[in-house]
XYZ file of C-alpha atoms in Angstrom:
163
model
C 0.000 0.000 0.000
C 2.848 2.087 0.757
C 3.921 2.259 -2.836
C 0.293 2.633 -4.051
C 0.659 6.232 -2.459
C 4.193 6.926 -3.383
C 3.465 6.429 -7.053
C 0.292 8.298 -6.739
C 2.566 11.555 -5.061
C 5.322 10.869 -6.927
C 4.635 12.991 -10.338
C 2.760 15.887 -8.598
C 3.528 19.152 -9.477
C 3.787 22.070 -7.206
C 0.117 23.819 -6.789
C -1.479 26.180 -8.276
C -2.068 29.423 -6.503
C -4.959 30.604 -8.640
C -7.454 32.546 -6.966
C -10.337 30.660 -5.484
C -13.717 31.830 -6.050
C -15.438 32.584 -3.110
C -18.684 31.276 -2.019
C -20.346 34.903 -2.673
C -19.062 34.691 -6.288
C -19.239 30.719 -6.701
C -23.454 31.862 -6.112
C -23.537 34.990 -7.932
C -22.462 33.172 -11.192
C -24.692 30.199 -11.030
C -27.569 33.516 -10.773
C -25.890 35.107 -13.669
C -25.944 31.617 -15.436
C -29.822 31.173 -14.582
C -30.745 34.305 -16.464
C -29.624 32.692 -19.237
C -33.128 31.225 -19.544
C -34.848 33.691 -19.237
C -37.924 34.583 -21.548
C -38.355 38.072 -21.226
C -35.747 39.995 -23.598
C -36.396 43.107 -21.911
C -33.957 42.298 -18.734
C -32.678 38.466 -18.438
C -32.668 38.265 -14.517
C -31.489 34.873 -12.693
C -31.845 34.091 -8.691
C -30.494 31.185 -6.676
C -31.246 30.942 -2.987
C -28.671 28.852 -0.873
C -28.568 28.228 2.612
C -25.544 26.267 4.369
C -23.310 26.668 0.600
C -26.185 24.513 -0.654
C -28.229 25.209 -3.323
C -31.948 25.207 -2.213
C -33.806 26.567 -5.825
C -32.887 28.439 -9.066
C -35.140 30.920 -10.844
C -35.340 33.564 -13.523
C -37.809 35.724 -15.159
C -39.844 33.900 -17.633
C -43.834 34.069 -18.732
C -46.539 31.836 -16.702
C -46.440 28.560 -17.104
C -48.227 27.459 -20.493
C -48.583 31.132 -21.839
C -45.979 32.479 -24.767
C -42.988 34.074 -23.744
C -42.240 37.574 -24.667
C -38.973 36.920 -26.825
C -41.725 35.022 -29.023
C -45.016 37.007 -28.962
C -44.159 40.612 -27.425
C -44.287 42.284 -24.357
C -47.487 42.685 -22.198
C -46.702 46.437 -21.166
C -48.018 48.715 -18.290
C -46.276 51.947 -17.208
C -43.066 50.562 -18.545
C -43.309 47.838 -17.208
C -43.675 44.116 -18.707
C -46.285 42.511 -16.717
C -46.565 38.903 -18.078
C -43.161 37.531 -16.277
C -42.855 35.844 -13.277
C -40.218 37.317 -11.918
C -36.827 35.325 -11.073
C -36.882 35.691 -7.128
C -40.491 35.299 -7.339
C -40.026 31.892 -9.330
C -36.884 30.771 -6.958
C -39.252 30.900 -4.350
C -42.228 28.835 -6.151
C -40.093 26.202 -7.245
C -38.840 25.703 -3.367
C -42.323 25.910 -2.199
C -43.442 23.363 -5.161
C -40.928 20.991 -4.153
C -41.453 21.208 -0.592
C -37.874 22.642 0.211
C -38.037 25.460 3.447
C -35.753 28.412 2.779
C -35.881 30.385 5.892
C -33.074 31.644 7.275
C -31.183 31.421 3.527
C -29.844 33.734 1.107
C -30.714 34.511 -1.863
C -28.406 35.592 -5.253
C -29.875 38.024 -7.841
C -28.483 39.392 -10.903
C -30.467 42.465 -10.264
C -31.732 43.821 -6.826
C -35.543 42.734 -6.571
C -38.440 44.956 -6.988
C -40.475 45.923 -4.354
C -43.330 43.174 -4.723
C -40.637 40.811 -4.908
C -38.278 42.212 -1.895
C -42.066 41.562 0.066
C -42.396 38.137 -1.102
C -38.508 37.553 -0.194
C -38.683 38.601 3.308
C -41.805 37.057 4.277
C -40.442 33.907 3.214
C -38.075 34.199 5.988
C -34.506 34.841 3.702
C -32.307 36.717 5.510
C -29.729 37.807 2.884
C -30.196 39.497 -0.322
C -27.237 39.473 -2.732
C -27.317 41.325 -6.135
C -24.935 42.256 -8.862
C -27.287 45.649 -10.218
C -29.437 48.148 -8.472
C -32.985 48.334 -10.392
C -35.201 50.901 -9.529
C -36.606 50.398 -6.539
C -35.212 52.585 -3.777
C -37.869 51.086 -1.242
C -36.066 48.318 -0.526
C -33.159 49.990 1.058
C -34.332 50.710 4.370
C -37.189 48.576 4.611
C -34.288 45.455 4.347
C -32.853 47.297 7.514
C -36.311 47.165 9.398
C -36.567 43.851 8.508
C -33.401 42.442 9.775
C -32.576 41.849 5.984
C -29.000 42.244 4.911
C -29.201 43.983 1.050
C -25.334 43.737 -0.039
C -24.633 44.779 -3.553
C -21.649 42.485 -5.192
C -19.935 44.229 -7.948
C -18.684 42.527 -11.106
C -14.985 42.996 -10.463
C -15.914 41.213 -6.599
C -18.030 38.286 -8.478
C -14.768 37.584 -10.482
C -17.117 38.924 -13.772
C -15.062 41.911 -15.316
């Protein structure tokens, strides 16, 4: 056996020291790489929530289940605004529910910071941590997340490891 693990060590080379990802940008690129799916061509959004570096649920912004998508039919616009997506953290948080998984206490990754119907549905599902690569629009969020016990941390690209 001794040998076994000689010849095993025995043509190493020295490591690596590339930079690691860390676990904030590990998350924030599996988001980035949901919103690749998404239907809506207006803004691609993606969302992952994690709790305990585990992935709980993935989402993005797409149209109800069974309808068109807007990338095929159009937009369904109100005050500039397309109103037939689900939105990504809004669908994150189905597909947990639909598959039984709890996500209290978790965080939650976002290419771009929710909006305000979605920061309600986020923090009365018990997440604790929002994460998002872009600010979008809603300023509402900023010190309502601090009422709520809700950490709101914007991750820039160059921190994600995304330049």
């Amino acid at each position: 056996m001794g040998t076994a693990l000689k010849d095993i060590t025995a043509g190493k080379q020295e490591p690596t020291h590339r930079k690691r990802a860390s676990w904030d940008e590990y998350f924030m690129r599996i988001a980035v790489q949901a919103a690749t799916r998404s239907t809506c061509d207006r803004k691609h959004v993606g969302a992952v929530i994690v709790r305990d570096k585990t992935i709980l649920s993935t989402g993005y912004n797409g149209s109800v289940r069974g309808m068109p998508h807007c990338d095929e039919v159009g937009h369904m616009m109100e005050n500039d605004h397309c109103v037939a997506t689900v939105h990504a953290e809004a669908n994150a948080i189905i597909q947990a529910a639909k598959n039984g998984t709890a996500i209290a206490g978790a965080d939650i990754y976002v290419t771009a910071s929710p909006c305000w119907n979605c920061f309600k549905l986020i923090a009365n599902s018990g997440i604790k941590r929002i994460l998002y690569l872009e600010f979008y629009r809603d300023e509402k969020i900023m010190s309502v997340s601090k009422q709520a016990g809700i950490e709101l941390k914007q991750v820039s690209f160059k921190e994600a490891g995304m330049e």
